Amino acid sequence: MDKEDKRRYFVVGSVYLEVVTPLFQQKLDENYRSLNFRCLKDFLDNTAVLHTLFHLRHRYAWCCTDKANCTNQGSLPLNHHQWKQLYAENPGPGIHNCFCKYTAKSVEPEDLDVSLCGLILFNCCNLGPLELEAVHILRRNKNDYLSHNTTCGITKDEYGPLMDELKTKILQLDQTKEDELIRIQKRPLDDALCNKYMTTLLNIHEILEKIDTNTTKTLHCVQQILQHLTTQSLTKQGLEEKTGKQGNHKHPIKPYKLGQSIFIVHHQINLTSVVSLVVGDNCGEVVTDIVMMDDGRLVMCLPYQHLLLICNTDGSQVDSMDVQNKPWCITAVNNSTVAITRCDSICIEMYDINNKLKLKSIPVPGMWSWNGITTINNKLVVGDGNILVIIDQMVQTIQTDCQPDWLHGSGDKIFYFDNYINNINNKLYWYSYTDDKHHTLKLPSPPKRMTTLRDGSFYVVCKDGSIQHVSSDGKQYKTLQTNLSCDVIQYNFTQRKLIITHNGLVKVFNEL
């Protein structure tokens, strides 16, 4: 397999993980809501849906009710893992094998991968003929070119017709996706991200059954995948172990030695030059906040130009979105969505950066818009005076002993520091869901930004310019021996890159 074969695999995989998956999830959400189901769990508990899916998993089963609609599938497209993801067995089941023994779990569309989501769409939803055809072909091509592709490459002859068909079928489902597909097709190969995408796309069990141990390239490919499986996955469960949901590792890596050298400079971006491509020479203050998405793009708040700026980590493919008023703080919600706070606004705003659309505005009375925004367990968190406000379907508030500033969510913890004017408080604060308590750690200087690393430890940037490396339990720290100046710091688990900004410069570091 040559490098171009792998790049073509990477492009097709990116289309499935970044376009098809969220599109299928969106279609499923729209479909069950159009049928007046309150949530996906209620839809899955519907008798007709449950009965259909039951027989896609179980052969030679005759249900105690609705026997006329029982079927005996020649193949079982719903595998054991997928069935367990959707349904739990009721306490005290009867002796017969019947759909009445099962109850849906509390899952959301974004919990489901492209295969499972597509299977439910195709078999249980009210789709038109063109939509059914599109879902069927997109699922088929994922299996043919990605799930069972042990070479991890796609040839030039296969690639052209495949991409044409993918584009046609995706646009049958959503005509707004054309620009996103063009952007992905121009993407250069990113070996690290490609290997991570293999983790999600390949059928690992099938590879292990069919692997020829004499084929060194295939063996190397599987070894790479298994290595990533032990640390991270691009399923939602993996994301919860990696990002704002960070720090809750089921397969923890060996802890870093505090203060040790972990990163090496990859390259540097002059943000002033990047910004000038969009707003001209009068750039004003360059950025107030920045986030790296899982596909490697940077999204920055430019408050004085009323813009969100989007570009690759090398400063290329610059794009922008107009934002009313001044965007101040930003956090990633998923692969294509960011949430921001704006100056002098009591609303959180959510944007689709792929389609450049404002998705919704969430009012939070009393919110301090300049104090930061983060996510924890798929929930947004902002500050309100001496209160942490967690926004989900319901709003939860947590009282604090100070005015929480520049929030950072990780695992079960929300980190913050004291926003008091002329702050000389050297304490780092965090609230832990595990013990429902607030904790503190006194540092050499007042903290101002923080980010979590892959082993659960974290970096804290202090006002004296130092960067403190704090242990995952928050009890110890050691100063990094570095001369780096830093305004914003962020580590991205998917990219395994660290970014820092200072005076209009972004430095991108690769993990050693």
mmCIF file with all atom_site columns, N, CA and C in Angstrom, residues 319-376:
data_model
loop_
_atom_site.group_PDB
_atom_site.id
_atom_site.type_symbol
_atom_site.label_atom_id
_atom_site.label_alt_id
_atom_site.label_comp_id
_atom_site.label_asym_id
_atom_site.label_entity_id
_atom_site.label_seq_id
_atom_site.pdbx_PDB_ins_code
_atom_site.Cartn_x
_atom_site.Cartn_y
_atom_site.Cartn_z
_atom_site.occupancy
_atom_site.B_iso_or_equiv
_atom_site.pdbx_formal_charge
_atom_site.auth_seq_id
_atom_site.auth_comp_id
_atom_site.auth_asym_id
_atom_site.auth_atom_id
_atom_site.pdbx_PDB_model_num
ATOM 1   N N  . ASP A 1 319 ? -11.051 30.116 7.192  1.00 0.00 ? 319 ASP A N  1
ATOM 2   C CA . ASP A 1 319 ? -12.470 30.413 6.987  1.00 0.00 ? 319 ASP A CA 1
ATOM 3   C C  . ASP A 1 319 ? -12.956 31.187 8.199  1.00 0.00 ? 319 ASP A C  1
ATOM 4   N N  . SER A 1 320 ? -14.148 31.767 8.105  1.00 0.00 ? 320 SER A N  1
ATOM 5   C CA . SER A 1 320 ? -14.655 32.543 9.231  1.00 0.00 ? 320 SER A CA 1
ATOM 6   C C  . SER A 1 320 ? -16.171 32.496 9.270  1.00 0.00 ? 320 SER A C  1
ATOM 7   N N  . MET A 1 321 ? -16.717 32.796 10.447 1.00 0.00 ? 321 MET A N  1
ATOM 8   C CA . MET A 1 321 ? -18.162 32.898 10.657 1.00 0.00 ? 321 MET A CA 1
ATOM 9   C C  . MET A 1 321 ? -18.470 34.205 11.355 1.00 0.00 ? 321 MET A C  1
ATOM 10  N N  . ASP A 1 322 ? -19.453 34.931 10.840 1.00 0.00 ? 322 ASP A N  1
ATOM 11  C CA . ASP A 1 322 ? -19.892 36.156 11.506 1.00 0.00 ? 322 ASP A CA 1
ATOM 12  C C  . ASP A 1 322 ? -20.672 35.799 12.763 1.00 0.00 ? 322 ASP A C  1
ATOM 13  N N  . VAL A 1 323 ? -20.368 36.508 13.856 1.00 0.00 ? 323 VAL A N  1
ATOM 14  C CA . VAL A 1 323 ? -21.061 36.294 15.126 1.00 0.00 ? 323 VAL A CA 1
ATOM 15  C C  . VAL A 1 323 ? -21.526 37.650 15.640 1.00 0.00 ? 323 VAL A C  1
ATOM 16  N N  . GLN A 1 324 ? -22.796 37.729 15.968 1.00 0.00 ? 324 GLN A N  1
ATOM 17  C CA . GLN A 1 324 ? -23.319 38.980 16.515 1.00 0.00 ? 324 GLN A CA 1
ATOM 18  C C  . GLN A 1 324 ? -22.643 39.282 17.858 1.00 0.00 ? 324 GLN A C  1
ATOM 19  N N  . ASN A 1 325 ? -22.301 40.544 18.050 1.00 0.00 ? 325 ASN A N  1
ATOM 20  C CA . ASN A 1 325 ? -21.602 40.976 19.257 1.00 0.00 ? 325 ASN A CA 1
ATOM 21  C C  . ASN A 1 325 ? -20.215 40.331 19.302 1.00 0.00 ? 325 ASN A C  1
ATOM 22  N N  . LYS A 1 326 ? -19.620 40.217 20.462 1.00 0.00 ? 326 LYS A N  1
ATOM 23  C CA . LYS A 1 326 ? -18.220 39.813 20.579 1.00 0.00 ? 326 LYS A CA 1
ATOM 24  C C  . LYS A 1 326 ? -18.089 38.402 21.152 1.00 0.00 ? 326 LYS A C  1
ATOM 25  N N  . PRO A 1 327 ? -17.671 37.423 20.336 1.00 0.00 ? 327 PRO A N  1
ATOM 26  C CA . PRO A 1 327 ? -17.429 36.073 20.879 1.00 0.00 ? 327 PRO A CA 1
ATOM 27  C C  . PRO A 1 327 ? -16.211 36.108 21.795 1.00 0.00 ? 327 PRO A C  1
ATOM 28  N N  . TRP A 1 328 ? -16.354 35.577 23.011 1.00 0.00 ? 328 TRP A N  1
ATOM 29  C CA . TRP A 1 328 ? -15.278 35.719 23.989 1.00 0.00 ? 328 TRP A CA 1
ATOM 30  C C  . TRP A 1 328 ? -14.658 34.390 24.398 1.00 0.00 ? 328 TRP A C  1
ATOM 31  N N  . CYS A 1 329 ? -15.484 33.412 24.719 1.00 0.00 ? 329 CYS A N  1
ATOM 32  C CA . CYS A 1 329 ? -14.993 32.103 25.182 1.00 0.00 ? 329 CYS A CA 1
ATOM 33  C C  . CYS A 1 329 ? -15.613 31.014 24.318 1.00 0.00 ? 329 CYS A C  1
ATOM 34  N N  . ILE A 1 330 ? -14.908 29.882 24.187 1.00 0.00 ? 330 ILE A N  1
ATOM 35  C CA . ILE A 1 330 ? -15.364 28.829 23.277 1.00 0.00 ? 330 ILE A CA 1
ATOM 36  C C  . ILE A 1 330 ? -15.027 27.461 23.826 1.00 0.00 ? 330 ILE A C  1
ATOM 37  N N  . THR A 1 331 ? -15.858 26.470 23.519 1.00 0.00 ? 331 THR A N  1
ATOM 38  C CA . THR A 1 331 ? -15.581 25.071 23.836 1.00 0.00 ? 331 THR A CA 1
ATOM 39  C C  . THR A 1 331 ? -16.148 24.202 22.723 1.00 0.00 ? 331 THR A C  1
ATOM 40  N N  . ALA A 1 332 ? -15.531 23.055 22.483 1.00 0.00 ? 332 ALA A N  1
ATOM 41  C CA . ALA A 1 332 ? -16.038 22.103 21.484 1.00 0.00 ? 332 ALA A CA 1
ATOM 42  C C  . ALA A 1 332 ? -17.125 21.250 22.110 1.00 0.00 ? 332 ALA A C  1
ATOM 43  N N  . VAL A 1 333 ? -18.218 21.059 21.382 1.00 0.00 ? 333 VAL A N  1
ATOM 44  C CA . VAL A 1 333 ? -19.318 20.201 21.837 1.00 0.00 ? 333 VAL A CA 1
ATOM 45  C C  . VAL A 1 333 ? -19.200 18.827 21.198 1.00 0.00 ? 333 VAL A C  1
ATOM 46  N N  . ASN A 1 334 ? -18.950 18.796 19.882 1.00 0.00 ? 334 ASN A N  1
ATOM 47  C CA . ASN A 1 334 ? -18.676 17.545 19.175 1.00 0.00 ? 334 ASN A CA 1
ATOM 48  C C  . ASN A 1 334 ? -17.786 17.877 17.989 1.00 0.00 ? 334 ASN A C  1
ATOM 49  N N  . ASN A 1 335 ? -17.684 16.958 17.014 1.00 0.00 ? 335 ASN A N  1
ATOM 50  C CA . ASN A 1 335 ? -16.733 17.149 15.911 1.00 0.00 ? 335 ASN A CA 1
ATOM 51  C C  . ASN A 1 335 ? -17.038 18.359 15.046 1.00 0.00 ? 335 ASN A C  1
ATOM 52  N N  . SER A 1 336 ? -18.278 18.833 15.050 1.00 0.00 ? 336 SER A N  1
ATOM 53  C CA . SER A 1 336 ? -18.643 19.931 14.152 1.00 0.00 ? 336 SER A CA 1
ATOM 54  C C  . SER A 1 336 ? -19.307 21.107 14.868 1.00 0.00 ? 336 SER A C  1
ATOM 55  N N  . THR A 1 337 ? -19.466 21.023 16.171 1.00 0.00 ? 337 THR A N  1
ATOM 56  C CA . THR A 1 337 ? -20.237 22.033 16.901 1.00 0.00 ? 337 THR A CA 1
ATOM 57  C C  . THR A 1 337 ? -19.400 22.655 18.002 1.00 0.00 ? 337 THR A C  1
ATOM 58  N N  . VAL A 1 338 ? -19.484 23.980 18.104 1.00 0.00 ? 338 VAL A N  1
ATOM 59  C CA . VAL A 1 338 ? -18.856 24.698 19.206 1.00 0.00 ? 338 VAL A CA 1
ATOM 60  C C  . VAL A 1 338 ? -19.923 25.489 19.954 1.00 0.00 ? 338 VAL A C  1
ATOM 61  N N  . ALA A 1 339 ? -19.635 25.763 21.216 1.00 0.00 ? 339 ALA A N  1
ATOM 62  C CA . ALA A 1 339 ? -20.485 26.641 22.024 1.00 0.00 ? 339 ALA A CA 1
ATOM 63  C C  . ALA A 1 339 ? -19.641 27.821 22.463 1.00 0.00 ? 339 ALA A C  1
ATOM 64  N N  . ILE A 1 340 ? -20.213 29.020 22.423 1.00 0.00 ? 340 ILE A N  1
ATOM 65  C CA . ILE A 1 340 ? -19.475 30.216 22.794 1.00 0.00 ? 340 ILE A CA 1
ATOM 66  C C  . ILE A 1 340 ? -20.278 31.052 23.782 1.00 0.00 ? 340 ILE A C  1
ATOM 67  N N  . THR A 1 341 ? -19.560 31.930 24.486 1.00 0.00 ? 341 THR A N  1
ATOM 68  C CA . THR A 1 341 ? -20.201 33.018 25.211 1.00 0.00 ? 341 THR A CA 1
ATOM 69  C C  . THR A 1 341 ? -19.791 34.319 24.522 1.00 0.00 ? 341 THR A C  1
ATOM 70  N N  . ARG A 1 342 ? -20.676 35.335 24.625 1.00 0.00 ? 342 ARG A N  1
ATOM 71  C CA . ARG A 1 342 ? -20.407 36.625 24.003 1.00 0.00 ? 342 ARG A CA 1
ATOM 72  C C  . ARG A 1 342 ? -20.394 37.716 25.068 1.00 0.00 ? 342 ARG A C  1
ATOM 73  N N  . CYS A 1 343 ? -19.607 38.745 24.817 1.00 0.00 ? 343 CYS A N  1
ATOM 74  C CA . CYS A 1 343 ? -19.545 39.865 25.758 1.00 0.00 ? 343 CYS A CA 1
ATOM 75  C C  . CYS A 1 343 ? -20.933 40.455 25.980 1.00 0.00 ? 343 CYS A C  1
ATOM 76  N N  . ASP A 1 344 ? -21.223 40.770 27.229 1.00 0.00 ? 344 ASP A N  1
ATOM 77  C CA . ASP A 1 344 ? -22.477 41.449 27.572 1.00 0.00 ? 344 ASP A CA 1
ATOM 78  C C  . ASP A 1 344 ? -23.703 40.665 27.114 1.00 0.00 ? 344 ASP A C  1
ATOM 79  N N  . SER A 1 345 ? -23.604 39.352 27.142 1.00 0.00 ? 345 SER A N  1
ATOM 80  C CA . SER A 1 345 ? -24.742 38.508 26.773 1.00 0.00 ? 345 SER A CA 1
ATOM 81  C C  . SER A 1 345 ? -24.953 37.459 27.844 1.00 0.00 ? 345 SER A C  1
ATOM 82  N N  . ILE A 1 346 ? -26.197 37.104 28.092 1.00 0.00 ? 346 ILE A N  1
ATOM 83  C CA . ILE A 1 346 ? -26.498 36.051 29.068 1.00 0.00 ? 346 ILE A CA 1
ATOM 84  C C  . ILE A 1 346 ? -26.942 34.782 28.344 1.00 0.00 ? 346 ILE A C  1
ATOM 85  N N  . CYS A 1 347 ? -26.449 34.592 27.135 1.00 0.00 ? 347 CYS A N  1
ATOM 86  C CA . CYS A 1 347 ? -26.817 33.415 26.347 1.00 0.00 ? 347 CYS A CA 1
ATOM 87  C C  . CYS A 1 347 ? -25.572 32.634 25.923 1.00 0.00 ? 347 CYS A C  1
ATOM 88  N N  . ILE A 1 348 ? -25.689 31.327 25.949 1.00 0.00 ? 348 ILE A N  1
ATOM 89  C CA . ILE A 1 348 ? -24.727 30.455 25.285 1.00 0.00 ? 348 ILE A CA 1
ATOM 90  C C  . ILE A 1 348 ? -25.227 30.254 23.862 1.00 0.00 ? 348 ILE A C  1
ATOM 91  N N  . GLU A 1 349 ? -24.322 30.375 22.886 1.00 0.00 ? 349 GLU A N  1
ATOM 92  C CA . GLU A 1 349 ? -24.712 30.154 21.498 1.00 0.00 ? 349 GLU A CA 1
ATOM 93  C C  . GLU A 1 349 ? -23.944 28.972 20.927 1.00 0.00 ? 349 GLU A C  1
ATOM 94  N N  . MET A 1 350 ? -24.651 28.154 20.158 1.00 0.00 ? 350 MET A N  1
ATOM 95  C CA . MET A 1 350 ? -24.045 26.966 19.570 1.00 0.00 ? 350 MET A CA 1
ATOM 96  C C  . MET A 1 350 ? -24.039 27.103 18.056 1.00 0.00 ? 350 MET A C  1
ATOM 97  N N  . TYR A 1 351 ? -22.874 26.754 17.441 1.00 0.00 ? 351 TYR A N  1
ATOM 98  C CA . TYR A 1 351 ? -22.691 26.925 16.005 1.00 0.00 ? 351 TYR A CA 1
ATOM 99  C C  . TYR A 1 351 ? -22.183 25.637 15.371 1.00 0.00 ? 351 TYR A C  1
ATOM 100 N N  . ASP A 1 352 ? -22.707 25.362 14.176 1.00 0.00 ? 352 ASP A N  1
ATOM 101 C CA . ASP A 1 352 ? -22.190 24.299 13.314 1.00 0.00 ? 352 ASP A CA 1
ATOM 102 C C  . ASP A 1 352 ? -21.108 24.926 12.458 1.00 0.00 ? 352 ASP A C  1
ATOM 103 N N  . ILE A 1 353 ? -19.830 24.606 12.714 1.00 0.00 ? 353 ILE A N  1
ATOM 104 C CA . ILE A 1 353 ? -18.735 25.261 11.997 1.00 0.00 ? 353 ILE A CA 1
ATOM 105 C C  . ILE A 1 353 ? -18.548 24.688 10.603 1.00 0.00 ? 353 ILE A C  1
ATOM 106 N N  . ASN A 1 354 ? -19.105 23.507 10.319 1.00 0.00 ? 354 ASN A N  1
ATOM 107 C CA . ASN A 1 354 ? -18.992 22.949 8.971  1.00 0.00 ? 354 ASN A CA 1
ATOM 108 C C  . ASN A 1 354 ? -19.925 23.669 8.010  1.00 0.00 ? 354 ASN A C  1
ATOM 109 N N  . ASN A 1 355 ? -21.149 23.881 8.452  1.00 0.00 ? 355 ASN A N  1
ATOM 110 C CA . ASN A 1 355 ? -22.147 24.523 7.595  1.00 0.00 ? 355 ASN A CA 1
ATOM 111 C C  . ASN A 1 355 ? -22.311 26.010 7.884  1.00 0.00 ? 355 ASN A C  1
ATOM 112 N N  . LYS A 1 356 ? -21.532 26.506 8.861  1.00 0.00 ? 356 LYS A N  1
ATOM 113 C CA . LYS A 1 356 ? -21.566 27.919 9.247  1.00 0.00 ? 356 LYS A CA 1
ATOM 114 C C  . LYS A 1 356 ? -22.991 28.366 9.586  1.00 0.00 ? 356 LYS A C  1
ATOM 115 N N  . LEU A 1 357 ? -23.595 27.613 10.499 1.00 0.00 ? 357 LEU A N  1
ATOM 116 C CA . LEU A 1 357 ? -24.960 27.882 10.920 1.00 0.00 ? 357 LEU A CA 1
ATOM 117 C C  . LEU A 1 357 ? -25.019 28.067 12.431 1.00 0.00 ? 357 LEU A C  1
ATOM 118 N N  . LYS A 1 358 ? -25.833 29.014 12.879 1.00 0.00 ? 358 LYS A N  1
ATOM 119 C CA . LYS A 1 358 ? -26.141 29.123 14.301 1.00 0.00 ? 358 LYS A CA 1
ATOM 120 C C  . LYS A 1 358 ? -27.229 28.107 14.612 1.00 0.00 ? 358 LYS A C  1
ATOM 121 N N  . LEU A 1 359 ? -26.961 27.206 15.550 1.00 0.00 ? 359 LEU A N  1
ATOM 122 C CA . LEU A 1 359 ? -27.902 26.135 15.855 1.00 0.00 ? 359 LEU A CA 1
ATOM 123 C C  . LEU A 1 359 ? -28.942 26.564 16.873 1.00 0.00 ? 359 LEU A C  1
ATOM 124 N N  . LYS A 1 360 ? -28.499 27.184 17.956 1.00 0.00 ? 360 LYS A N  1
ATOM 125 C CA . LYS A 1 360 ? -29.459 27.635 18.964 1.00 0.00 ? 360 LYS A CA 1
ATOM 126 C C  . LYS A 1 360 ? -28.779 28.559 19.956 1.00 0.00 ? 360 LYS A C  1
ATOM 127 N N  . SER A 1 361 ? -29.613 29.247 20.716 1.00 0.00 ? 361 SER A N  1
ATOM 128 C CA . SER A 1 361 ? -29.160 30.146 21.771 1.00 0.00 ? 361 SER A CA 1
ATOM 129 C C  . SER A 1 361 ? -29.806 29.709 23.077 1.00 0.00 ? 361 SER A C  1
ATOM 130 N N  . ILE A 1 362 ? -28.994 29.554 24.114 1.00 0.00 ? 362 ILE A N  1
ATOM 131 C CA . ILE A 1 362 ? -29.492 29.070 25.409 1.00 0.00 ? 362 ILE A CA 1
ATOM 132 C C  . ILE A 1 362 ? -29.341 30.190 26.439 1.00 0.00 ? 362 ILE A C  1
ATOM 133 N N  . PRO A 1 363 ? -30.444 30.799 26.883 1.00 0.00 ? 363 PRO A N  1
ATOM 134 C CA . PRO A 1 363 ? -30.331 31.862 27.888 1.00 0.00 ? 363 PRO A CA 1
ATOM 135 C C  . PRO A 1 363 ? -29.951 31.301 29.255 1.00 0.00 ? 363 PRO A C  1
ATOM 136 N N  . VAL A 1 364 ? -28.997 31.959 29.912 1.00 0.00 ? 364 VAL A N  1
ATOM 137 C CA . VAL A 1 364 ? -28.580 31.589 31.267 1.00 0.00 ? 364 VAL A CA 1
ATOM 138 C C  . VAL A 1 364 ? -28.558 32.867 32.104 1.00 0.00 ? 364 VAL A C  1
ATOM 139 N N  . PRO A 1 365 ? -29.695 33.241 32.692 1.00 0.00 ? 365 PRO A N  1
ATOM 140 C CA . PRO A 1 365 ? -29.761 34.491 33.452 1.00 0.00 ? 365 PRO A CA 1
ATOM 141 C C  . PRO A 1 365 ? -28.662 34.560 34.521 1.00 0.00 ? 365 PRO A C  1
ATOM 142 N N  . GLY A 1 366 ? -27.952 35.681 34.565 1.00 0.00 ? 366 GLY A N  1
ATOM 143 C CA . GLY A 1 366 ? -26.901 35.864 35.558 1.00 0.00 ? 366 GLY A CA 1
ATOM 144 C C  . GLY A 1 366 ? -25.533 35.365 35.126 1.00 0.00 ? 366 GLY A C  1
ATOM 145 N N  . MET A 1 367 ? -25.438 34.758 33.946 1.00 0.00 ? 367 MET A N  1
ATOM 146 C CA . MET A 1 367 ? -24.166 34.201 33.477 1.00 0.00 ? 367 MET A CA 1
ATOM 147 C C  . MET A 1 367 ? -23.127 35.307 33.294 1.00 0.00 ? 367 MET A C  1
ATOM 148 N N  . TRP A 1 368 ? -21.899 35.022 33.698 1.00 0.00 ? 368 TRP A N  1
ATOM 149 C CA . TRP A 1 368 ? -20.780 35.927 33.464 1.00 0.00 ? 368 TRP A CA 1
ATOM 150 C C  . TRP A 1 368 ? -20.072 35.457 32.200 1.00 0.00 ? 368 TRP A C  1
ATOM 151 N N  . SER A 1 369 ? -20.330 36.138 31.100 1.00 0.00 ? 369 SER A N  1
ATOM 152 C CA . SER A 1 369 ? -19.931 35.631 29.784 1.00 0.00 ? 369 SER A CA 1
ATOM 153 C C  . SER A 1 369 ? -18.428 35.556 29.595 1.00 0.00 ? 369 SER A C  1
ATOM 154 N N  . TRP A 1 370 ? -17.646 36.353 30.336 1.00 0.00 ? 370 TRP A N  1
ATOM 155 C CA . TRP A 1 370 ? -16.192 36.384 30.136 1.00 0.00 ? 370 TRP A CA 1
ATOM 156 C C  . TRP A 1 370 ? -15.449 35.394 31.041 1.00 0.00 ? 370 TRP A C  1
ATOM 157 N N  . ASN A 1 371 ? -16.175 34.599 31.814 1.00 0.00 ? 371 ASN A N  1
ATOM 158 C CA . ASN A 1 371 ? -15.543 33.697 32.777 1.00 0.00 ? 371 ASN A CA 1
ATOM 159 C C  . ASN A 1 371 ? -15.246 32.317 32.240 1.00 0.00 ? 371 ASN A C  1
ATOM 160 N N  . GLY A 1 372 ? -15.523 32.073 30.964 1.00 0.00 ? 372 GLY A N  1
ATOM 161 C CA . GLY A 1 372 ? -15.187 30.780 30.383 1.00 0.00 ? 372 GLY A CA 1
ATOM 162 C C  . GLY A 1 372 ? -16.391 29.876 30.236 1.00 0.00 ? 372 GLY A C  1
ATOM 163 N N  . ILE A 1 373 ? -16.217 28.852 29.401 1.00 0.00 ? 373 ILE A N  1
ATOM 164 C CA . ILE A 1 373 ? -17.243 27.842 29.173 1.00 0.00 ? 373 ILE A CA 1
ATOM 165 C C  . ILE A 1 373 ? -16.536 26.527 28.920 1.00 0.00 ? 373 ILE A C  1
ATOM 166 N N  . THR A 1 374 ? -17.097 25.437 29.401 1.00 0.00 ? 374 THR A N  1
ATOM 167 C CA . THR A 1 374 ? -16.494 24.125 29.200 1.00 0.00 ? 374 THR A CA 1
ATOM 168 C C  . THR A 1 374 ? -17.597 23.086 29.114 1.00 0.00 ? 374 THR A C  1
ATOM 169 N N  . THR A 1 375 ? -17.194 21.824 28.923 1.00 0.00 ? 375 THR A N  1
ATOM 170 C CA . THR A 1 375 ? -18.141 20.716 28.912 1.00 0.00 ? 375 THR A CA 1
ATOM 171 C C  . THR A 1 375 ? -17.690 19.659 29.913 1.00 0.00 ? 375 THR A C  1
ATOM 172 N N  . ILE A 1 376 ? -18.662 18.956 30.467 1.00 0.00 ? 376 ILE A N  1
ATOM 173 C CA . ILE A 1 376 ? -18.384 17.809 31.334 1.00 0.00 ? 376 ILE A CA 1
ATOM 174 C C  . ILE A 1 376 ? -19.548 16.838 31.186 1.00 0.00 ? 376 ILE A C  1
#
